[in-house]
Amino acid sequence: MDLQVNQEIKETALAHEGAIETDAVIVGAGPVGLFQVFELGLLEIKAHIIDSLAYPGGQCIELYPDKPIYDIPAVPVCTGKELTDNLMKQIEPFGATFHLNQEVTTVEGLDDGRFFVATSKGTTFLTKTIFIAGGVGSFQPRTLKVDGIEKYDGTQLHYRVRNPEQFAGKNLVVVGGGDSALDWALNFVGDGPNKAESVILVHRRDGFRAAPANVAKMKELCDNYEMQFIVGQVTDIVEDGGVLNSVKVTGGDGVTRVVPCDQVLVFFGLSPKLGPIAEWGLNIDRKQIVVDTEKFQTSTPGIFAVGDVNVYPGKKKLILSGFHEAALAAFGAAPYIFPDKRIHLQYTTTSPKLHKVLGVESPVFD
């Protein structure tokens, strides 16, 4: 029987020649995906991590790299970037391999119990377990529907702010009524190094989906003529020599105004898309992956889902909840990787074995 099993494994390897063989593949390099590396590492499980972005950090880097987070245990406040940097430092001892700027396109269960995984860049894996930590999927910005404006995407039209300094001294039109629109409008009006020459906020109505304090601050700045707010929608653009120099804003009164600008920042929110994950044959409820609450395993044994991408009774979409899920998922996956090994719970404070794994000195207690 053993010879037959070995032959099947050899045939599988030949069928997927060149694939990276690993114990775990993590899909998503956001905070929960990064912490999954840590929890697996404590159990001496090596992981490869795949993300569609060109850098780790997920939502924290895409949505709020410079904004404060207050609900990370024992960390009174940190930015999205600081949280990502600290997690990257925390997982250094485990030598995870990152495969960035690519999406998982294929997941195929094999007869030997492993999974064949392929990405959009042609990277392939043979893995014993898969951890989906893709947040709510890959994010696509909801775009401004105006003829001809798409050609300025990335030069004069922006759906995210990656380099605030590029807007310093510019005439800005900020479009949207949520927290991101208000936050960035106020940021560019302030006295900091990124202060814009002018800021005009455009929103289709006078109500906002933003923090009341920021709305009040915006109205105060408008009263003091430090910025402008226009109720209306961008309906057209004005170009001169291949350069966008104004947008046309049509108000609820039907009047269209020409608003000069150097840069347009649009914050209509990001639309999450599960993408190929939806085709993996998992039990999905309203674009979220159904898991158990014992080990956060999906309907497919050996595939786990942690963080915002999963759903179960009482689910709360918090980073700290994702950290808890990652810990239990790691223990849930261990029997697939070490079927003949009994896994004991150990504590990083007192375990010499974990100290060795982490590369730290074991403390001496009196």
PDB file of N, CA and C in Angstrom, residues 10 15 19 66 89 106 135 181 183 201 219 225 238 282 288 291 366:
ATOM      1  N   LYS A  10       4.540  10.512  -6.677  1.00  0.00           N
ATOM      2  CA  LYS A  10       5.491  10.784  -7.753  1.00  0.00           C
ATOM      3  C   LYS A  10       4.775  11.234  -9.025  1.00  0.00           C
ATOM      4  N   ALA A  15       3.190  15.553 -12.821  1.00  0.00           N
ATOM      5  CA  ALA A  15       2.111  16.269 -13.512  1.00  0.00           C
ATOM      6  C   ALA A  15       2.194  17.769 -13.265  1.00  0.00           C
ATOM      7  N   ALA A  19       6.481  23.046  -9.743  1.00  0.00           N
ATOM      8  CA  ALA A  19       5.697  23.715  -8.701  1.00  0.00           C
ATOM      9  C   ALA A  19       6.491  23.768  -7.399  1.00  0.00           C
ATOM     10  N   ASP A  66      -1.687  56.331   6.759  1.00  0.00           N
ATOM     11  CA  ASP A  66      -1.275  57.387   7.689  1.00  0.00           C
ATOM     12  C   ASP A  66      -2.325  57.687   8.747  1.00  0.00           C
ATOM     13  N   LYS A  89       8.156  42.863  10.884  1.00  0.00           N
ATOM     14  CA  LYS A  89       9.289  42.613  11.784  1.00  0.00           C
ATOM     15  C   LYS A  89       9.034  41.367  12.633  1.00  0.00           C
ATOM     16  N   THR A 106      -5.944  29.495  -9.923  1.00  0.00           N
ATOM     17  CA  THR A 106      -6.330  28.089  -9.934  1.00  0.00           C
ATOM     18  C   THR A 106      -6.080  27.448  -8.583  1.00  0.00           C
ATOM     19  N   GLY A 135      -8.986  39.642   3.064  1.00  0.00           N
ATOM     20  CA  GLY A 135      -9.889  40.731   3.417  1.00  0.00           C
ATOM     21  C   GLY A 135     -11.265  40.465   2.850  1.00  0.00           C
ATOM     22  N   ALA A 181     -12.933  61.261   1.749  1.00  0.00           N
ATOM     23  CA  ALA A 181     -13.024  62.559   1.080  1.00  0.00           C
ATOM     24  C   ALA A 181     -12.822  63.697   2.069  1.00  0.00           C
ATOM     25  N   ASP A 183     -11.455  63.539   5.135  1.00  0.00           N
ATOM     26  CA  ASP A 183     -10.126  63.472   5.752  1.00  0.00           C
ATOM     27  C   ASP A 183      -9.071  64.102   4.858  1.00  0.00           C
ATOM     28  N   LEU A 201     -14.416  70.900  -2.332  1.00  0.00           N
ATOM     29  CA  LEU A 201     -15.067  69.623  -2.082  1.00  0.00           C
ATOM     30  C   LEU A 201     -16.384  69.577  -2.848  1.00  0.00           C
ATOM     31  N   LYS A 219     -17.149  72.695   7.330  1.00  0.00           N
ATOM     32  CA  LYS A 219     -18.064  73.830   7.207  1.00  0.00           C
ATOM     33  C   LYS A 219     -17.468  75.106   7.814  1.00  0.00           C
ATOM     34  N   TYR A 225     -13.640  80.919   4.332  1.00  0.00           N
ATOM     35  CA  TYR A 225     -13.121  81.027   2.956  1.00  0.00           C
ATOM     36  C   TYR A 225     -11.761  80.357   2.770  1.00  0.00           C
ATOM     37  N   VAL A 238     -12.938  69.877 -18.820  1.00  0.00           N
ATOM     38  CA  VAL A 238     -12.448  70.884 -19.762  1.00  0.00           C
ATOM     39  C   VAL A 238     -10.951  70.632 -19.940  1.00  0.00           C
ATOM     40  N   LEU A 282     -16.096  26.661  -2.757  1.00  0.00           N
ATOM     41  CA  LEU A 282     -16.303  26.803  -1.312  1.00  0.00           C
ATOM     42  C   LEU A 282     -17.735  27.246  -1.035  1.00  0.00           C
ATOM     43  N   GLN A 288     -19.021  36.113   1.137  1.00  0.00           N
ATOM     44  CA  GLN A 288     -18.131  35.783   2.247  1.00  0.00           C
ATOM     45  C   GLN A 288     -18.051  34.271   2.384  1.00  0.00           C
ATOM     46  N   VAL A 291     -17.225  29.518   7.402  1.00  0.00           N
ATOM     47  CA  VAL A 291     -16.246  28.703   8.130  1.00  0.00           C
ATOM     48  C   VAL A 291     -16.853  28.209   9.441  1.00  0.00           C
ATOM     49  N   ASP A 366      14.065  33.056  38.505  1.00  0.00           N
ATOM     50  CA  ASP A 366      14.531  32.686  39.851  1.00  0.00           C
ATOM     51  C   ASP A 366      13.538  31.694  40.492  1.00  0.00           C
TER      52      ASP A 366
END
